[in-house]
Coordinates of C-alpha atoms in Angstrom, one line a residue:
M1 CA -43.4 80.3 3.6
I2 CA -42.3 81.0 7.2
W3 CA -43.4 77.5 8.0
G4 CA -41.2 76.1 5.2
V5 CA -38.2 78.0 6.4
F6 CA -38.8 76.8 9.9
M7 CA -39.1 73.2 8.6
N8 CA -35.8 73.5 6.6
K9 CA -33.9 74.8 9.7
F10 CA -35.4 72.0 11.8
A11 CA -34.4 69.4 9.2
V12 CA -30.8 70.8 9.2
K13 CA -30.6 70.6 13.0
I14 CA -32.0 67.0 13.0
L15 CA -29.5 66.0 10.3
S16 CA -26.6 67.6 12.2
L17 CA -27.7 65.8 15.4
C18 CA -27.7 62.5 13.6
L19 CA -24.3 63.1 12.1
C20 CA -22.9 63.9 15.6
V21 CA -24.5 60.7 17.0
L22 CA -22.9 58.7 14.1
L23 CA -19.5 60.3 14.7
I24 CA -19.6 59.6 18.4
S25 CA -20.6 56.0 17.8
A26 CA -17.8 55.5 15.3
L27 CA -15.3 57.0 17.8
C28 CA -16.6 54.7 20.5
V29 CA -16.4 51.6 18.2
T30 CA -12.8 52.6 17.3
A31 CA -11.8 53.1 20.9
F32 CA -13.4 49.8 21.8
A33 CA -11.5 48.1 19.0
K34 CA -8.2 49.5 20.1
G35 CA -8.7 48.8 23.8
D36 CA -9.4 50.5 27.0
D37 CA -6.9 52.6 29.0
G38 CA -4.3 50.5 30.7
D39 CA -4.2 47.9 27.9
F40 CA -1.1 47.7 25.8
T41 CA 0.4 45.4 23.1
V42 CA 4.0 44.3 22.8
L43 CA 5.2 43.3 19.3
F44 CA 8.5 41.5 19.4
T45 CA 11.3 39.8 17.5
H46 CA 14.8 38.6 18.2
D47 CA 17.7 37.0 16.4
L48 CA 17.0 38.8 13.2
H49 CA 20.6 38.3 12.1
S50 CA 20.6 40.8 9.2
H51 CA 18.0 38.7 7.3
F52 CA 16.5 41.6 5.5
L53 CA 15.1 39.2 2.8
P54 CA 13.1 36.1 3.2
V55 CA 14.7 32.7 3.6
T56 CA 13.4 29.4 2.2
N57 CA 12.2 27.0 4.8
D58 CA 12.5 23.2 4.8
R59 CA 9.3 22.9 2.7
G60 CA 10.6 25.2 0.0
E61 CA 8.4 28.1 1.1
E62 CA 9.6 31.6 1.8
A63 CA 9.6 32.8 5.4
G64 CA 10.5 36.1 7.0
G65 CA 11.8 39.2 5.4
Y66 CA 11.5 42.7 6.7
A67 CA 9.2 44.0 4.1
R68 CA 6.6 41.4 4.9
L69 CA 7.4 41.8 8.6
M70 CA 6.6 45.5 8.3
T71 CA 3.1 44.6 6.8
A72 CA 2.4 42.4 9.8
I73 CA 3.5 45.1 12.2
N74 CA 1.3 47.7 10.5
N75 CA -1.7 45.3 10.7
E76 CA -1.2 44.9 14.5
R77 CA -0.7 48.7 14.9
A78 CA -4.0 49.3 13.1
N79 CA -5.9 47.1 15.6
H80 CA -4.2 48.2 18.8
E81 CA -3.5 51.7 20.1
N82 CA -0.8 51.4 22.9
V83 CA 1.9 49.4 21.0
L84 CA 5.6 48.8 21.7
L85 CA 7.9 47.2 19.1
L86 CA 10.8 45.5 20.8
D87 CA 13.8 43.2 19.8
G88 CA 15.8 40.8 21.9
G89 CA 19.2 41.2 20.2
D90 CA 21.4 39.5 17.6
F91 CA 20.0 41.9 15.0
S92 CA 23.2 41.6 13.0
M93 CA 25.5 38.9 11.5
G94 CA 23.8 36.5 9.2
S95 CA 23.7 37.9 5.6
L96 CA 25.5 40.0 3.1
F97 CA 23.8 43.1 4.6
Q98 CA 26.1 42.7 7.7
T99 CA 29.0 43.9 5.6
G100 CA 27.5 47.4 5.8
F101 CA 27.4 47.2 9.6
K102 CA 30.5 49.2 10.6
D103 CA 30.1 52.0 8.0
Y104 CA 26.4 52.3 7.4
A105 CA 24.6 50.8 10.5
L106 CA 22.2 49.2 8.1
E107 CA 20.6 47.0 10.7
L108 CA 19.8 49.8 13.2
N109 CA 18.7 52.1 10.4
I110 CA 16.2 49.7 8.9
M111 CA 14.9 48.9 12.4
G112 CA 14.4 52.6 12.9
K113 CA 12.5 52.9 9.6
M114 CA 10.2 50.0 10.9
G115 CA 9.5 51.9 14.1
Y116 CA 11.4 49.7 16.6
D117 CA 11.3 51.3 20.0
F118 CA 14.1 49.3 21.8
T119 CA 16.6 46.5 21.2
T120 CA 19.5 45.0 23.1
F121 CA 22.9 43.6 22.1
G122 CA 23.3 39.9 21.4
N123 CA 26.6 38.1 21.3
H124 CA 26.9 38.5 17.5
E125 CA 27.0 42.3 17.8
F126 CA 30.4 41.8 19.4
D127 CA 31.7 39.6 16.6
Y128 CA 32.7 42.9 14.9
L129 CA 35.2 43.5 17.6
P130 CA 35.1 46.6 19.9
E131 CA 36.3 48.8 17.0
G132 CA 33.6 47.6 14.6
L133 CA 30.8 47.9 17.2
A134 CA 31.9 51.4 18.1
S135 CA 32.1 52.3 14.5
M136 CA 28.6 51.1 13.9
L137 CA 27.2 53.0 16.8
G138 CA 29.0 56.1 15.7
A139 CA 27.6 55.8 12.1
A140 CA 24.1 55.3 13.5
A141 CA 24.4 58.3 15.9
S142 CA 25.7 60.6 13.2
S143 CA 23.1 59.7 10.6
D144 CA 19.8 61.4 10.0
E145 CA 18.0 58.1 10.3
A146 CA 15.8 57.1 13.2
T147 CA 17.2 54.2 15.2
P148 CA 15.9 52.2 18.2
K149 CA 17.1 52.8 21.7
I150 CA 19.5 50.2 23.1
V151 CA 19.5 48.8 26.6
I152 CA 22.0 46.5 28.3
S153 CA 22.6 46.4 32.0
N154 CA 25.0 43.6 32.9
Y155 CA 27.6 43.8 30.1
K156 CA 29.9 46.7 30.9
A157 CA 32.7 48.4 28.9
P158 CA 35.7 48.5 31.3
S159 CA 37.2 51.9 31.9
D160 CA 40.8 50.6 32.3
T161 CA 41.4 49.3 28.8
E162 CA 41.6 51.1 25.4
Q163 CA 38.9 48.9 23.9
G164 CA 36.7 49.5 26.9
K165 CA 37.1 53.3 26.7
L166 CA 36.3 53.2 23.0
L167 CA 33.1 51.2 23.6
G168 CA 32.2 53.4 26.6
E169 CA 32.4 56.6 24.5
A170 CA 30.4 55.0 21.7
F171 CA 27.7 53.8 24.1
E172 CA 27.4 57.2 25.6
N173 CA 27.3 58.9 22.3
Y174 CA 24.6 56.7 21.0
G175 CA 22.6 56.6 24.2
V176 CA 23.0 53.0 25.2
K177 CA 21.7 52.7 28.8
D178 CA 21.1 50.1 31.5
Y179 CA 17.4 50.9 31.4
Y180 CA 14.8 53.5 30.3
T181 CA 11.7 54.6 32.0
F182 CA 8.9 56.4 30.1
E183 CA 5.1 56.8 30.0
K184 CA 3.0 55.9 27.0
N185 CA -0.8 56.6 26.9
G186 CA -0.8 56.9 30.6
T187 CA 1.0 53.6 31.2
P188 CA 4.5 53.8 32.8
F189 CA 7.2 51.4 31.5
L190 CA 10.6 50.2 32.7
I191 CA 12.6 48.5 30.0
F192 CA 16.1 47.0 30.5
G193 CA 18.5 44.6 28.8
I194 CA 20.3 41.5 30.0
F195 CA 23.2 39.6 28.4
G196 CA 23.3 35.8 29.0
E197 CA 26.0 33.7 30.4
K198 CA 26.2 31.6 27.2
S199 CA 26.2 34.7 25.1
H200 CA 29.2 35.9 27.0
S201 CA 31.0 32.6 26.5
Y202 CA 30.4 33.0 22.7
S203 CA 31.9 36.5 22.8
P204 CA 35.6 35.9 23.4
N205 CA 36.6 39.2 21.7
S206 CA 34.0 41.5 23.2
G207 CA 36.3 43.4 25.5
M208 CA 33.4 43.6 27.9
T209 CA 32.9 42.8 31.6
F210 CA 30.2 40.3 32.5
L211 CA 28.0 40.8 35.6
S212 CA 25.5 38.4 37.2
P213 CA 22.2 38.6 35.2
A214 CA 20.0 38.0 38.3
Q215 CA 21.8 40.3 40.7
T216 CA 21.9 43.1 38.1
A217 CA 18.2 42.5 37.2
R218 CA 17.1 42.8 40.8
K219 CA 19.1 46.0 41.2
I220 CA 17.6 47.5 38.0
V221 CA 14.0 46.5 38.9
D222 CA 14.4 48.0 42.4
E223 CA 16.0 51.2 41.1
G224 CA 13.7 51.6 38.1
V225 CA 10.5 50.9 39.9
S226 CA 11.4 53.5 42.5
A227 CA 12.2 56.0 39.8
C228 CA 8.9 55.4 38.1
K229 CA 6.9 55.8 41.3
E230 CA 8.6 59.1 42.0
K231 CA 8.2 60.4 38.4
Y232 CA 4.8 59.0 37.4
G233 CA 3.2 58.3 40.8
K234 CA 2.6 54.6 40.1
E235 CA 4.4 51.4 39.4
P236 CA 5.5 50.6 35.9
V237 CA 5.2 47.6 33.6
V238 CA 8.7 46.0 33.7
I239 CA 10.0 44.5 30.5
C240 CA 13.4 42.7 30.1
L241 CA 15.0 42.3 26.7
S242 CA 17.2 39.3 27.4
H243 CA 19.7 37.7 25.1
S244 CA 20.0 34.5 27.3
G245 CA 17.6 32.0 25.9
T246 CA 15.1 29.2 26.9
E247 CA 15.7 25.5 26.3
Q248 CA 13.1 22.8 26.6
G249 CA 10.9 25.1 28.7
E250 CA 13.6 26.3 31.0
G251 CA 17.1 27.7 30.5
E252 CA 18.8 31.0 31.5
D253 CA 15.7 33.2 31.2
Y254 CA 13.6 30.7 33.2
A255 CA 16.2 31.0 36.0
L256 CA 16.2 34.8 35.6
A257 CA 12.5 35.0 36.1
K258 CA 12.6 32.7 39.1
E259 CA 15.4 34.7 40.8
T260 CA 14.1 38.2 39.9
P261 CA 10.6 39.1 41.2
G262 CA 9.0 42.1 39.6
I263 CA 9.6 41.4 35.9
D264 CA 6.3 41.3 34.0
L265 CA 7.7 40.2 30.6
I266 CA 10.9 38.7 29.3
I267 CA 11.5 38.7 25.6
S268 CA 13.9 35.8 25.3
G269 CA 16.5 35.8 22.5
H270 CA 19.7 33.8 21.7
S271 CA 18.3 30.3 21.6
H272 CA 16.2 30.9 18.5
T273 CA 13.2 29.3 20.4
E274 CA 9.7 29.5 19.1
L275 CA 7.2 29.6 22.1
F276 CA 3.7 29.2 20.8
E277 CA 2.5 29.5 24.4
P278 CA 4.3 31.7 26.9
I279 CA 6.2 30.3 29.8
K280 CA 4.9 31.7 33.1
V281 CA 7.2 31.8 36.1
N282 CA 5.5 33.2 39.2
D283 CA 4.1 36.5 37.7
T284 CA 6.6 36.7 34.8
Y285 CA 5.8 35.8 31.2
I286 CA 8.6 34.6 29.0
V287 CA 8.1 34.8 25.2
S288 CA 10.1 33.9 22.1
A289 CA 9.3 34.2 18.4
G290 CA 12.1 32.3 16.6
E291 CA 14.8 33.6 14.4
Y292 CA 15.2 35.5 11.1
S293 CA 11.8 37.3 11.4
K294 CA 10.0 34.1 10.6
N295 CA 7.3 35.2 13.1
L296 CA 6.1 38.4 14.7
G297 CA 5.4 37.9 18.4
V298 CA 2.2 39.6 19.6
A299 CA 1.5 39.8 23.4
R300 CA -1.5 41.9 24.5
F301 CA -1.8 42.8 28.2
T302 CA -4.2 44.5 30.6
F303 CA -2.6 46.6 33.4
D304 CA -4.6 47.9 36.4
G305 CA -1.8 50.0 37.8
T306 CA -0.3 47.2 39.9
K307 CA -0.8 43.9 38.1
T308 CA -0.1 42.9 34.5
E309 CA -2.2 40.1 32.9
L310 CA -1.7 38.6 29.5
S311 CA -5.0 38.7 27.5
E312 CA -3.8 37.5 24.1
Y313 CA -0.7 35.9 22.7
K314 CA 0.2 34.7 19.2
L315 CA 3.1 34.2 16.7
V316 CA 2.1 35.7 13.4
P317 CA 3.9 33.7 10.6
I318 CA 5.7 36.0 8.2
D319 CA 5.1 34.2 4.9
E320 CA 4.0 34.7 1.3
S321 CA 0.4 35.5 2.3
L322 CA 1.6 38.9 3.4
A323 CA 2.3 41.6 0.8
P324 CA 5.7 43.3 1.2
D325 CA 5.6 46.8 2.5
K326 CA 6.6 49.0 -0.5
E327 CA 8.8 51.5 1.4
I328 CA 10.8 48.8 3.2
A329 CA 11.2 46.7 0.0
E330 CA 12.6 49.7 -1.8
Y331 CA 15.0 50.5 1.0
I332 CA 16.3 46.9 1.0
E333 CA 16.9 47.1 -2.8
A334 CA 18.9 50.2 -2.2
C335 CA 20.9 48.4 0.5
K336 CA 21.6 45.6 -2.0
Q337 CA 23.1 48.1 -4.5
R338 CA 25.2 49.6 -1.7
I339 CA 26.6 46.2 -0.8
N340 CA 27.4 45.5 -4.5
E341 CA 29.3 48.8 -4.7
S342 CA 31.0 48.9 -1.3
Y343 CA 31.8 45.2 -0.8
L344 CA 31.1 42.7 -3.6
K345 CA 32.8 44.8 -6.2
D346 CA 36.2 43.8 -4.8
Y347 CA 35.4 40.2 -5.5
N348 CA 34.0 40.8 -9.0
L349 CA 30.6 39.4 -7.8
T350 CA 27.1 40.8 -7.3
Y351 CA 24.4 40.0 -4.7
D352 CA 22.1 38.0 -7.0
E353 CA 24.8 36.4 -9.2
V354 CA 24.4 32.7 -9.9
L355 CA 27.5 30.6 -9.1
L356 CA 26.3 27.3 -10.4
S357 CA 23.3 24.9 -10.8
N358 CA 22.9 22.3 -8.1
S359 CA 21.1 19.0 -8.7
Y360 CA 21.6 17.5 -5.2
E361 CA 19.7 17.6 -2.0
F362 CA 21.9 18.9 0.8
D363 CA 21.1 18.7 4.6
T364 CA 18.9 21.4 6.0
V365 CA 20.5 23.3 8.9
D366 CA 18.2 21.4 11.3
E367 CA 19.3 18.1 9.8
V368 CA 23.0 19.1 10.2
Y369 CA 22.3 19.5 14.0
E370 CA 19.9 16.6 14.6
T371 CA 22.2 13.5 14.5
A372 CA 25.9 12.6 14.4
H373 CA 26.5 11.8 10.7
E374 CA 28.6 12.5 7.6
S375 CA 27.0 15.5 5.9
T376 CA 27.6 16.3 2.2
L377 CA 27.0 20.0 3.2
G378 CA 29.7 19.8 5.8
N379 CA 32.0 18.0 3.4
L380 CA 31.5 20.7 0.8
F381 CA 32.4 23.5 3.2
A382 CA 35.5 21.7 4.5
D383 CA 36.7 20.7 1.0
A384 CA 36.2 24.3 -0.1
Y385 CA 38.5 25.6 2.7
K386 CA 41.2 23.1 1.9
W387 CA 41.0 23.8 -1.8
A388 CA 41.0 27.6 -1.5
V389 CA 44.1 27.7 0.8
E390 CA 46.0 25.2 -1.4
Q391 CA 45.2 27.4 -4.4
E392 CA 47.3 30.1 -2.7
G393 CA 50.3 27.7 -2.5
Y394 CA 49.9 26.6 1.2
D395 CA 50.1 23.0 2.2
V396 CA 47.1 21.7 4.1
D397 CA 46.7 18.4 5.9
V398 CA 43.2 18.8 7.3
S399 CA 40.4 21.4 7.1
L400 CA 37.3 21.5 9.2
T401 CA 34.1 23.3 10.1
A402 CA 31.4 22.8 12.7
S403 CA 27.6 22.6 12.6
G404 CA 27.3 25.7 14.8
V405 CA 28.7 28.0 12.1
I406 CA 26.6 26.6 9.2
R407 CA 23.7 29.1 9.1
E408 CA 22.0 28.1 5.8
S409 CA 22.0 25.1 3.4
I410 CA 22.8 25.1 -0.3
P411 CA 19.5 24.9 -2.3
K412 CA 18.8 22.9 -5.3
G413 CA 18.7 24.8 -8.6
E414 CA 20.5 28.1 -8.9
V415 CA 23.0 28.9 -6.1
R416 CA 23.5 32.6 -5.8
V417 CA 26.3 34.6 -4.1
S418 CA 24.0 35.9 -1.4
R419 CA 23.0 32.3 -0.4
V420 CA 26.6 31.2 0.0
F421 CA 27.4 34.2 2.1
D422 CA 24.3 33.5 4.3
A423 CA 25.5 29.9 4.8
A424 CA 28.9 30.9 6.0
S425 CA 28.3 34.4 7.5
L426 CA 29.7 34.0 11.0
G427 CA 33.1 35.3 11.8
V428 CA 35.2 37.9 13.7
G429 CA 35.2 41.4 12.2
T430 CA 32.7 41.5 9.4
E431 CA 32.7 38.0 8.1
G432 CA 34.6 34.7 8.8
E433 CA 38.3 34.5 7.8
L434 CA 40.2 31.3 7.4
V435 CA 43.1 30.6 9.7
R436 CA 45.9 28.1 9.3
V437 CA 47.6 26.6 12.3
Y438 CA 49.3 23.5 13.5
I439 CA 48.1 20.8 15.9
T440 CA 49.7 17.6 17.1
G441 CA 48.5 14.2 15.9
E442 CA 47.3 13.5 19.5
D443 CA 45.2 16.7 19.4
L444 CA 43.9 15.9 16.0
K445 CA 42.6 12.6 17.4
N446 CA 41.1 14.5 20.2
A447 CA 39.2 16.6 17.6
F448 CA 37.7 13.3 16.3
E449 CA 36.7 12.5 19.9
V450 CA 35.1 16.0 20.3
D451 CA 32.9 15.2 17.3
A452 CA 32.0 11.7 18.7
S453 CA 31.6 12.5 22.4
V454 CA 30.6 16.2 22.7
Q455 CA 28.1 16.4 19.8
P456 CA 25.3 14.5 21.7
I457 CA 25.4 17.1 24.5
M458 CA 26.3 20.1 22.4
T459 CA 24.9 19.7 18.8
S460 CA 26.8 22.8 17.6
A461 CA 30.1 21.0 18.2
Q462 CA 29.6 18.4 15.4
L463 CA 32.6 18.6 13.1
F464 CA 33.0 18.0 9.4
M465 CA 36.5 17.5 8.0
S466 CA 38.5 17.2 4.8
G467 CA 41.7 15.2 4.5
V468 CA 40.9 12.6 7.2
K469 CA 38.9 9.4 7.5
Y470 CA 37.6 8.1 10.9
S471 CA 34.8 6.1 12.6
F472 CA 33.2 5.9 16.0
N473 CA 30.8 3.7 17.9
Q474 CA 28.2 5.7 19.7
N475 CA 27.6 2.9 22.2
R476 CA 31.1 3.1 23.6
M477 CA 32.3 5.1 26.6
I478 CA 32.3 8.9 26.4
F479 CA 35.6 10.3 25.3
D480 CA 36.6 6.9 24.0
K481 CA 34.2 6.4 21.1
V482 CA 36.6 6.7 18.1
D483 CA 37.8 3.3 17.0
S484 CA 39.8 4.2 13.8
C485 CA 41.3 7.3 12.2
A486 CA 43.8 8.2 9.5
L487 CA 44.8 10.9 7.1
L488 CA 43.0 10.7 3.8
N489 CA 45.0 11.5 0.7
D490 CA 43.5 13.0 -2.5
D491 CA 44.0 9.7 -4.3
G492 CA 42.0 7.8 -1.7
T493 CA 44.9 6.2 0.1
T494 CA 45.3 6.7 3.9
A495 CA 48.3 7.3 6.2
E496 CA 48.7 6.8 10.0
I497 CA 48.3 9.9 12.2
E498 CA 51.4 10.2 14.4
D499 CA 50.8 11.6 17.9
D500 CA 53.9 13.7 18.1
R501 CA 53.9 15.1 14.6
L502 CA 52.6 18.6 13.7
Y503 CA 49.8 18.7 11.1
T504 CA 48.5 21.8 9.3
V505 CA 44.9 22.6 9.9
V506 CA 42.7 25.1 8.2
T507 CA 39.4 26.3 9.7
G508 CA 37.3 29.5 10.2
M509 CA 38.3 31.9 12.9
Y510 CA 35.2 31.2 14.9
V511 CA 35.8 27.5 15.0
G512 CA 39.5 28.0 15.6
Q513 CA 38.7 30.0 18.8
M514 CA 36.2 27.3 19.9
L515 CA 38.8 24.6 19.4
G516 CA 41.0 26.5 21.8
T517 CA 38.4 26.1 24.5
V518 CA 37.9 22.3 24.2
E519 CA 40.0 21.5 27.2
S520 CA 38.0 23.7 29.6
K521 CA 34.7 22.4 28.2
S522 CA 35.7 18.8 28.5
F523 CA 36.9 19.1 32.1
G524 CA 40.5 18.9 31.1
I525 CA 40.1 15.5 29.4
L526 CA 40.5 16.6 25.8
K527 CA 42.6 19.3 24.3
T528 CA 43.1 20.7 20.8
V529 CA 45.7 23.4 21.1
P530 CA 46.3 25.6 18.0
R531 CA 50.1 25.9 17.6
D532 CA 52.6 27.8 15.4
E533 CA 55.0 26.0 13.1
K534 CA 57.5 25.4 15.9
G535 CA 54.8 23.8 18.1
N536 CA 54.3 26.7 20.5
P537 CA 50.7 27.2 21.7
I538 CA 49.0 30.2 20.2
P539 CA 47.0 32.4 22.7
L540 CA 43.4 32.7 21.5
E541 CA 43.7 36.5 21.3
E542 CA 46.6 36.1 18.8
L543 CA 44.7 33.7 16.5
V544 CA 43.9 36.7 14.3
N545 CA 47.6 36.8 13.3
Y546 CA 47.2 33.4 11.6
T547 CA 44.7 34.3 8.9
V548 CA 45.5 32.9 5.5
K549 CA 46.3 35.7 3.0
D550 CA 45.8 35.5 -0.8
K551 CA 48.5 36.6 -3.3
N552 CA 47.4 40.2 -2.9
G553 CA 47.9 40.0 0.9
E554 CA 44.1 40.0 1.6
P555 CA 42.6 37.5 4.1
I556 CA 40.7 34.6 2.6
K557 CA 37.0 34.8 3.7
E558 CA 35.1 31.6 4.5
W559 CA 32.2 32.5 2.2
Y560 CA 34.5 33.4 -0.7
A561 CA 36.4 30.1 -0.4
I562 CA 33.1 28.3 -0.9
A563 CA 31.9 30.6 -3.7
S564 CA 35.2 30.4 -5.6
Y565 CA 35.3 26.6 -5.1
M566 CA 31.8 26.4 -6.6
Q567 CA 32.9 28.6 -9.5
S568 CA 35.7 26.2 -10.3
M569 CA 33.2 23.4 -10.9
G570 CA 32.2 24.8 -14.3
G571 CA 28.6 25.6 -13.7
E572 CA 27.3 22.3 -12.2
M573 CA 27.7 21.1 -8.6
D574 CA 30.4 18.3 -8.5
S575 CA 28.7 14.9 -8.4
K576 CA 31.0 13.9 -5.5
Y577 CA 28.4 15.7 -3.3
A578 CA 25.5 13.6 -4.5
Q579 CA 26.0 11.4 -1.4
P580 CA 28.5 10.9 1.5
D581 CA 31.8 9.4 0.5
G582 CA 32.6 7.5 3.7
R583 CA 35.1 9.9 5.3
K584 CA 33.1 9.7 8.6
T585 CA 31.4 6.5 9.7
V586 CA 29.0 6.7 12.7
Y587 CA 27.5 3.4 14.0
K588 CA 26.1 1.7 17.1
S589 CA 27.2 -1.8 18.2
F590 CA 27.6 -3.8 21.4
A591 CA 29.7 -6.5 19.7
P592 CA 32.8 -7.1 21.8
A593 CA 35.2 -6.4 18.9
D594 CA 33.5 -3.1 18.2
M595 CA 33.4 -2.1 21.9
L596 CA 37.1 -2.8 22.4
R597 CA 38.7 -1.9 19.1
S598 CA 41.5 0.7 19.7
A599 CA 40.0 1.2 23.2
G600 CA 41.6 3.7 25.5
L601 CA 41.9 4.3 29.2
F602 CA 38.2 5.2 29.8
T603 CA 37.0 2.0 28.2
Y604 CA 39.4 -0.2 30.2
I605 CA 38.5 1.7 33.4
A606 CA 34.8 1.1 32.7
L607 CA 35.5 -2.5 31.8
G608 CA 37.5 -2.9 35.1
L609 CA 34.7 -1.4 37.1
I610 CA 32.2 -3.7 35.4
L611 CA 34.4 -6.8 36.1
L612 CA 34.8 -5.6 39.7
I613 CA 31.1 -5.2 40.1
I614 CA 30.5 -8.7 38.6
A615 CA 33.2 -10.1 40.9
L616 CA 31.5 -8.4 43.9
I617 CA 28.1 -9.8 42.9
V618 CA 29.7 -13.3 42.5
F619 CA 31.5 -13.0 45.8
V620 CA 28.3 -11.8 47.7
T621 CA 26.3 -14.6 46.0
V622 CA 28.9 -17.2 47.0
L623 CA 28.9 -16.0 50.6
A624 CA 25.1 -16.0 50.6
V625 CA 24.9 -19.5 49.2
R626 CA 27.5 -20.8 51.8
K627 CA 25.5 -19.1 54.6
I628 CA 22.3 -20.8 53.4
R629 CA 24.1 -24.2 53.2
R630 CA 25.5 -23.8 56.7
R631 CA 22.0 -23.0 58.0
K632 CA 20.6 -26.1 56.3
K633 CA 23.4 -28.3 57.7
A634 CA 22.8 -26.8 61.2
K635 CA 19.1 -27.6 60.9
L636 CA 19.7 -31.1 59.7
A637 CA 22.1 -31.7 62.6
Q638 CA 19.5 -30.5 65.1
R639 CA 16.9 -32.8 63.7
S640 CA 19.3 -35.8 63.8
E641 CA 20.0 -35.2 67.5

């Protein structure tokens, strides 16, 4: 019996020992799976543009959406221990959810729910004007919701203006800083934000002061690294959230990395670039994941206390293979209902309401950008603006939009309210408003030339118009490509455009502001100056005073002009949008008649230079031939002697 008791106790001890060994083994396996000390993982996005819900890609498949993005984030967190979730700016402006920006801070709140650690401002956060951005930051700071920290170092709120003071107070209240230093799992980090030069040029109403990105970054790196050494006793990993962009492997962030030693990682937003392999500049890695949460960027690093090395990099597609996260999906549905009540109710519309059925294939957004052409999508938007303003009793000669403000296409099948808003979501304030101004006939012709000559070097500048008919030859001299233009009446007849006459033009606020900058962007060669009814130039900051009001005194929104135009079609898309109607003709020809038709100064200067060069070649050739003949005569004369 004693022997039996002894054996039972021995068996229990052996069993306990085995369980301990198994537990320790499991912990070791888990630790190995999640990585050694000094390893860390950065999950990143940028240019989310309020796209809480998936979008349909060019193949008709769903991509993006925050509920599926959350699932991908959770999957990566399960596999890695030391994880940061970061965003490169432009988290707002792009869907109906943006209408809750000022009052409810929906974008920052949902990012907080998803566990974002840091983000920065993009240019579109400043579309809401200083008052709107300050209101959003105030709403976020006063809510009980978690929100990401915000860093921006070279875009400053001036202290000598009312708008600057308003933003400065909002930044301080929220906790917006140049940079943050912190330690996570024994690894120190320095994270700062940079605002790009192009981003600044696209933010005419920001009220902010722009500082040199490279100079500011060098200052931040020096200051932040010193602070980390003093606080943590070692150098940090330096991460820059930049809203500057990369283009064809280079761009502003490439220059930033080249001019600023000491940055380990740049998350590059603004240009909507997808980098399937990082760009490495000296010891800096530049990464981008594309727009609208279509991908989750994953960058895994090893860090030995001085050097950061990339060990793994991938873009995880956010598609239908991922199940939506239930909590985020429910929150988005609640946001939809809030938008219905707080915004769409005033238009007697709802988020998912069907406006009509569409049988026609419109350009994708990429196709709108790719080549100079007449687009039925651009025609639809321009026609809608003209129609909506005329419905309010205003006369309109021309209406126009630009490729750069078309954010989504119109799908085949059911067209819902939310999709139309997404397609025309850019604007100043909360959404785009239509403005009605005057321009001279000469400036209207310059607008055609902007479309013809600027589009090849700036694809967002392609214009689509209603009320005109014009053509251009792409083989002609720059700034002299347009060979015919006329006003186009509703009955199909045309009328000559008179240089000195004032014509009424309707466009979105965003495009209206860009038209006012044409002269500076074309080196003073072209100008399209918005004017009042007396012909006086309108300062860009006063363009907001020229919004078109409906009969109730409310501004007409771009998206609503398109939506109401569609509603007027009786449930089916008008067949006039089945194909282009010939209002814009783009062609290439070297035929003399096509090269010289309605030619202007640039063509004749070029022609003169060509003739001069030909004359010089002929002159030099003649001289050479005469010289050769003289030599031959001299040789013959010598032989005859």
